[in-house]
Amino acid sequence: MARRGAANVVPMQVHVADHPLIAHKLTLLRDESTDSPTFRRLADELVTLLAYEATRNVRTESVEVKTPVARAHGVRLAKPRPLVVPILRAGLGMLEGMQRLLPTAEVGVLGMVRNEETLEASTYAERLPDSLVGRQCYVLDPMLATGGTLAAAIDFLVRRGADHITVICLLAAPEGIARIERELEHIDIPVELVTAGLDERLNEVGYIVPGLGDAGDRLYGVV
Ligand code: URA
């Protein structure tokens, strides 16, 4: 894994999407009276809007095409294809929204679980290419709360060789961002976060305040 000295640490680039449609959909998503089918649809729409922001730096290559009238210069997505990585379980609820914008991306999944005693996150499921050298990765996880899971996921992808990671979250907490920056000080690749909202804080049980509750439960109809 590429490393750098602490003196060179660059904070994660955090982009809070600022758009009235995103704010509108996020407000409906937060509302506890929003039912599960509506929550899923809103989350899906929000991810597509966030994906537009998140793919601003997706790599392209020049290409020439022939229109019915003349030759035209344009671009197409470069190889290797971007990799989209939903974190199980709740990240799966974001996959379709992402694929709508990036249909040719490869998809790999990562299941992370937190040991409630040590609070360390570990990998329990993984379906990713063995080498991610040269790959731009888009990690999907609806809630950046304590940051433990996402820090472990990013570290995992960097160890496989990823050279650009963009995390897409519906909501983030300042504590989670700080933890990722702290734990990933040694990582020498660009890591970006695109989120629909940066909330106030975490409560005593690790929920984002004001947040939207348990994203997985609301996506999959547990509440
Ligand atoms: N995970 C969630 O689903 N919600 C939170 O508020 C924090 C973590």
Tab-separated table of C-alpha atoms and ligand atoms in Angstrom:
chain	number	residue	atom	x	y	z
A	1	MET	CA	0.000	0.000	0.000
A	2	ALA	CA	1.300	3.444	-0.860
A	3	ARG	CA	2.044	5.432	2.249
A	4	ARG	CA	3.124	8.891	3.125
A	5	GLY	CA	4.464	10.673	6.174
A	6	ALA	CA	2.030	12.415	8.533
A	7	ALA	CA	3.379	15.781	7.416
A	8	ASN	CA	1.812	15.219	3.983
A	9	VAL	CA	-1.653	14.243	5.202
A	10	VAL	CA	-4.362	15.666	2.978
A	11	PRO	CA	-7.853	15.714	4.508
A	12	MET	CA	-10.548	13.708	2.741
A	13	GLN	CA	-12.283	15.934	0.229
A	14	VAL	CA	-15.858	16.294	1.477
A	15	HIS	CA	-18.512	17.443	-0.915
A	16	VAL	CA	-21.950	18.175	0.525
A	17	ALA	CA	-24.249	18.318	-2.470
A	18	ASP	CA	-26.055	21.610	-2.489
A	19	HIS	CA	-29.172	21.365	-4.609
A	20	PRO	CA	-32.827	22.091	-3.796
A	21	LEU	CA	-34.003	18.736	-5.178
A	22	ILE	CA	-31.495	16.873	-3.022
A	23	ALA	CA	-32.560	18.867	0.057
A	24	HIS	CA	-36.229	18.179	-0.716
A	25	LYS	CA	-35.746	14.436	-1.124
A	26	LEU	CA	-33.501	14.221	1.928
A	27	THR	CA	-36.157	15.925	4.068
A	28	LEU	CA	-38.764	13.380	2.969
A	29	LEU	CA	-36.285	10.594	3.658
A	30	ARG	CA	-35.703	11.838	7.209
A	31	ASP	CA	-39.422	12.001	7.968
A	32	GLU	CA	-40.312	9.056	10.212
A	33	SER	CA	-43.746	8.818	8.577
A	34	THR	CA	-42.180	7.984	5.178
A	35	ASP	CA	-42.948	4.323	4.508
A	36	SER	CA	-40.427	1.774	3.307
A	37	PRO	CA	-41.358	1.694	-0.415
A	38	THR	CA	-41.206	5.503	-0.557
A	39	PHE	CA	-37.939	5.501	1.411
A	40	ARG	CA	-36.399	3.081	-1.106
A	41	ARG	CA	-37.521	5.169	-4.055
A	42	LEU	CA	-36.235	8.408	-2.528
A	43	ALA	CA	-32.901	6.832	-1.593
A	44	ASP	CA	-32.594	5.528	-5.155
A	45	GLU	CA	-33.310	8.966	-6.648
A	46	LEU	CA	-30.926	10.670	-4.240
A	47	VAL	CA	-28.103	8.288	-5.097
A	48	THR	CA	-28.526	9.033	-8.797
A	49	LEU	CA	-28.260	12.758	-8.076
A	50	LEU	CA	-25.237	12.198	-5.823
A	51	ALA	CA	-23.667	9.930	-8.438
A	52	TYR	CA	-23.702	12.840	-10.863
A	53	GLU	CA	-21.510	14.803	-8.430
A	54	ALA	CA	-19.422	11.803	-7.449
A	55	THR	CA	-18.448	10.956	-11.022
A	56	ARG	CA	-17.167	14.435	-11.808
A	57	ASN	CA	-13.611	12.995	-11.845
A	58	VAL	CA	-14.372	9.705	-13.544
A	59	ARG	CA	-11.626	8.934	-16.025
A	60	THR	CA	-12.359	9.274	-19.706
A	61	GLU	CA	-10.411	8.907	-22.918
A	62	SER	CA	-10.720	10.774	-26.195
A	63	VAL	CA	-12.673	9.158	-28.947
A	64	GLU	CA	-13.844	10.134	-32.400
A	65	VAL	CA	-17.253	9.135	-33.739
A	66	LYS	CA	-18.971	9.681	-37.038
A	67	THR	CA	-22.289	11.463	-36.799
A	68	PRO	CA	-24.676	11.326	-39.784
A	69	VAL	CA	-23.152	14.684	-40.704
A	70	ALA	CA	-19.449	14.715	-39.831
A	71	ARG	CA	-16.737	13.410	-37.554
A	72	ALA	CA	-16.981	14.531	-33.932
A	73	HIS	CA	-14.486	14.424	-31.091
A	74	GLY	CA	-15.806	13.184	-27.776
A	75	VAL	CA	-14.928	11.047	-24.776
A	76	ARG	CA	-15.844	7.662	-23.399
A	77	LEU	CA	-15.196	6.055	-20.028
A	78	ALA	CA	-11.597	4.881	-19.823
A	79	LYS	CA	-10.455	1.314	-19.103
A	80	PRO	CA	-10.241	-0.256	-16.595
A	81	ARG	CA	-13.907	0.276	-15.857
A	82	PRO	CA	-14.861	1.960	-12.588
A	83	LEU	CA	-15.809	-0.388	-9.768
A	84	VAL	CA	-18.913	0.202	-7.643
A	85	VAL	CA	-18.747	-1.343	-4.167
A	86	PRO	CA	-21.914	-1.410	-2.065
A	87	ILE	CA	-21.230	-2.201	1.593
A	88	LEU	CA	-23.662	-4.887	2.770
A	89	ARG	CA	-26.446	-4.656	3.794
A	90	ALA	CA	-27.686	-1.094	3.453
A	91	GLY	CA	-25.355	-0.140	0.587
A	92	LEU	CA	-27.263	-2.554	-1.663
A	93	GLY	CA	-30.203	-0.160	-1.497
A	94	MET	CA	-28.017	2.383	-3.297
A	95	LEU	CA	-26.794	0.175	-6.117
A	96	GLU	CA	-29.531	0.700	-8.688
A	97	GLY	CA	-29.395	4.457	-8.294
A	98	MET	CA	-25.656	4.340	-9.005
A	99	GLN	CA	-25.919	1.896	-11.909
A	100	ARG	CA	-28.497	4.110	-13.564
A	101	LEU	CA	-25.740	6.663	-14.139
A	102	LEU	CA	-22.818	4.275	-14.554
A	103	PRO	CA	-24.356	1.206	-16.203
A	104	THR	CA	-21.064	-0.182	-17.514
A	105	ALA	CA	-19.298	-0.116	-14.133
A	106	GLU	CA	-18.271	-3.419	-12.595
A	107	VAL	CA	-19.887	-4.225	-9.231
A	108	GLY	CA	-18.179	-5.905	-6.288
A	109	VAL	CA	-19.581	-6.295	-2.797
A	110	LEU	CA	-18.018	-5.980	0.618
A	111	GLY	CA	-19.649	-7.131	3.865
A	112	MET	CA	-18.238	-5.514	6.979
A	113	VAL	CA	-19.262	-6.269	10.546
A	114	ARG	CA	-18.342	-4.512	13.757
A	115	ASN	CA	-17.222	-6.521	16.776
A	116	GLU	CA	-19.309	-4.997	19.568
A	117	GLU	CA	-16.589	-5.657	22.164
A	118	THR	CA	-13.541	-4.330	20.343
A	119	LEU	CA	-15.568	-1.990	18.073
A	120	GLU	CA	-13.235	-3.049	15.253
A	121	ALA	CA	-14.747	-3.650	11.816
A	122	SER	CA	-13.820	-6.807	9.942
A	123	THR	CA	-14.713	-8.291	6.564
A	124	TYR	CA	-17.226	-11.178	6.538
A	125	ALA	CA	-18.002	-11.241	2.804
A	126	GLU	CA	-16.087	-10.081	-0.202
A	127	ARG	CA	-16.623	-10.411	-3.937
A	128	LEU	CA	-14.092	-8.113	-5.546
A	129	PRO	CA	-11.408	-8.463	-8.218
A	130	ASP	CA	-8.101	-9.675	-6.731
A	131	SER	CA	-6.321	-6.631	-8.085
A	132	LEU	CA	-7.743	-3.148	-8.072
A	133	VAL	CA	-4.608	-1.579	-9.501
A	134	GLY	CA	-5.565	1.452	-11.558
A	135	ARG	CA	-9.244	1.223	-10.578
A	136	GLN	CA	-11.453	4.092	-9.529
A	137	CYS	CA	-13.795	2.789	-6.830
A	138	TYR	CA	-17.182	4.151	-5.774
A	139	VAL	CA	-18.136	2.927	-2.315
A	140	LEU	CA	-21.819	2.986	-1.379
A	141	ASP	CA	-22.918	3.167	2.251
A	142	PRO	CA	-25.921	5.263	3.265
A	143	MET	CA	-24.715	6.418	6.685
A	144	LEU	CA	-21.223	7.590	7.614
A	145	ALA	CA	-21.708	7.453	11.378
A	146	THR	CA	-18.721	6.376	13.526
A	147	GLY	CA	-16.660	5.831	10.374
A	148	GLY	CA	-15.267	2.466	11.554
A	149	THR	CA	-16.822	0.414	8.758
A	150	LEU	CA	-15.962	2.839	6.000
A	151	ALA	CA	-12.389	3.312	7.228
A	152	ALA	CA	-11.946	-0.478	7.149
A	153	ALA	CA	-13.569	-0.718	3.702
A	154	ILE	CA	-11.332	2.004	2.269
A	155	ASP	CA	-8.256	0.376	3.776
A	156	PHE	CA	-9.322	-2.954	2.224
A	157	LEU	CA	-9.670	-1.410	-1.247
A	158	VAL	CA	-6.356	0.418	-0.996
A	159	ARG	CA	-4.614	-2.829	-0.013
A	160	ARG	CA	-6.021	-4.365	-3.211
A	161	GLY	CA	-4.490	-1.527	-5.227
A	162	ALA	CA	-7.360	0.969	-5.765
A	163	ASP	CA	-5.950	4.339	-6.715
A	164	HIS	CA	-8.969	6.608	-6.325
A	165	ILE	CA	-11.868	6.123	-3.920
A	166	THR	CA	-15.103	8.085	-3.779
A	167	VAL	CA	-17.523	7.289	-0.962
A	168	ILE	CA	-21.177	8.115	-1.543
A	169	CYS	CA	-23.342	8.483	1.585
A	170	LEU	CA	-26.813	9.844	2.120
A	171	LEU	CA	-25.755	11.377	5.439
A	172	ALA	CA	-22.493	11.875	7.292
A	173	ALA	CA	-21.529	12.846	10.838
A	174	PRO	CA	-18.478	14.987	11.659
A	175	GLU	CA	-17.182	12.289	14.038
A	176	GLY	CA	-17.135	9.739	11.203
A	177	ILE	CA	-15.295	12.029	8.832
A	178	ALA	CA	-12.712	12.812	11.532
A	179	ARG	CA	-12.196	9.108	12.230
A	180	ILE	CA	-11.657	8.226	8.582
A	181	GLU	CA	-9.148	11.034	8.230
A	182	ARG	CA	-7.350	9.866	11.384
A	183	GLU	CA	-7.297	6.165	10.545
A	184	LEU	CA	-6.351	6.654	6.921
A	185	GLU	CA	-3.568	9.140	7.477
A	186	HIS	CA	-1.164	6.681	5.901
A	187	ILE	CA	-3.076	6.340	2.632
A	188	ASP	CA	-1.542	8.008	-0.352
A	189	ILE	CA	-4.416	8.076	-2.827
A	190	PRO	CA	-7.266	10.580	-3.228
A	191	VAL	CA	-10.301	9.740	-1.073
A	192	GLU	CA	-13.439	11.799	-1.581
A	193	LEU	CA	-16.807	11.834	0.135
A	194	VAL	CA	-20.000	12.940	-1.560
A	195	THR	CA	-23.028	13.222	0.710
A	196	ALA	CA	-26.490	14.755	0.665
A	197	GLY	CA	-26.063	16.138	4.178
A	198	LEU	CA	-23.541	16.686	6.939
A	199	ASP	CA	-25.448	16.389	10.211
A	200	GLU	CA	-24.701	17.713	13.700
A	201	ARG	CA	-23.314	14.767	15.635
A	202	LEU	CA	-23.707	11.185	16.808
A	203	ASN	CA	-25.863	10.305	19.797
A	204	GLU	CA	-24.730	8.005	22.619
A	205	VAL	CA	-25.654	4.864	20.657
A	206	GLY	CA	-23.932	5.935	17.457
A	207	TYR	CA	-26.940	7.189	15.510
A	208	ILE	CA	-26.618	10.316	13.395
A	209	VAL	CA	-28.533	13.303	14.833
A	210	PRO	CA	-30.957	14.386	13.437
A	211	GLY	CA	-30.285	11.664	10.852
A	212	LEU	CA	-32.982	9.397	9.522
A	213	GLY	CA	-32.818	6.406	11.875
A	214	ASP	CA	-31.525	3.008	10.826
A	215	ALA	CA	-31.121	3.204	7.063
A	216	GLY	CA	-31.021	-0.587	6.583
A	217	ASP	CA	-34.178	-1.124	8.620
A	218	ARG	CA	-36.016	1.605	6.764
A	219	LEU	CA	-34.834	0.370	3.354
A	220	TYR	CA	-35.783	-3.223	4.031
A	221	GLY	CA	-39.031	-2.680	5.878
A	222	VAL	CA	-37.864	-3.727	9.357
A	223	VAL	CA	-39.559	-0.622	10.795
B	1	URA	N1	-26.431	3.616	10.725
B	1	URA	C1	-27.701	3.982	10.444
B	1	URA	O1	-28.405	3.293	9.714
B	1	URA	N2	-28.174	5.120	10.999
B	1	URA	C2	-27.430	5.913	11.789
B	1	URA	O2	-27.917	6.955	12.251
B	1	URA	C3	-26.101	5.503	12.071
B	1	URA	C4	-25.632	4.350	11.520
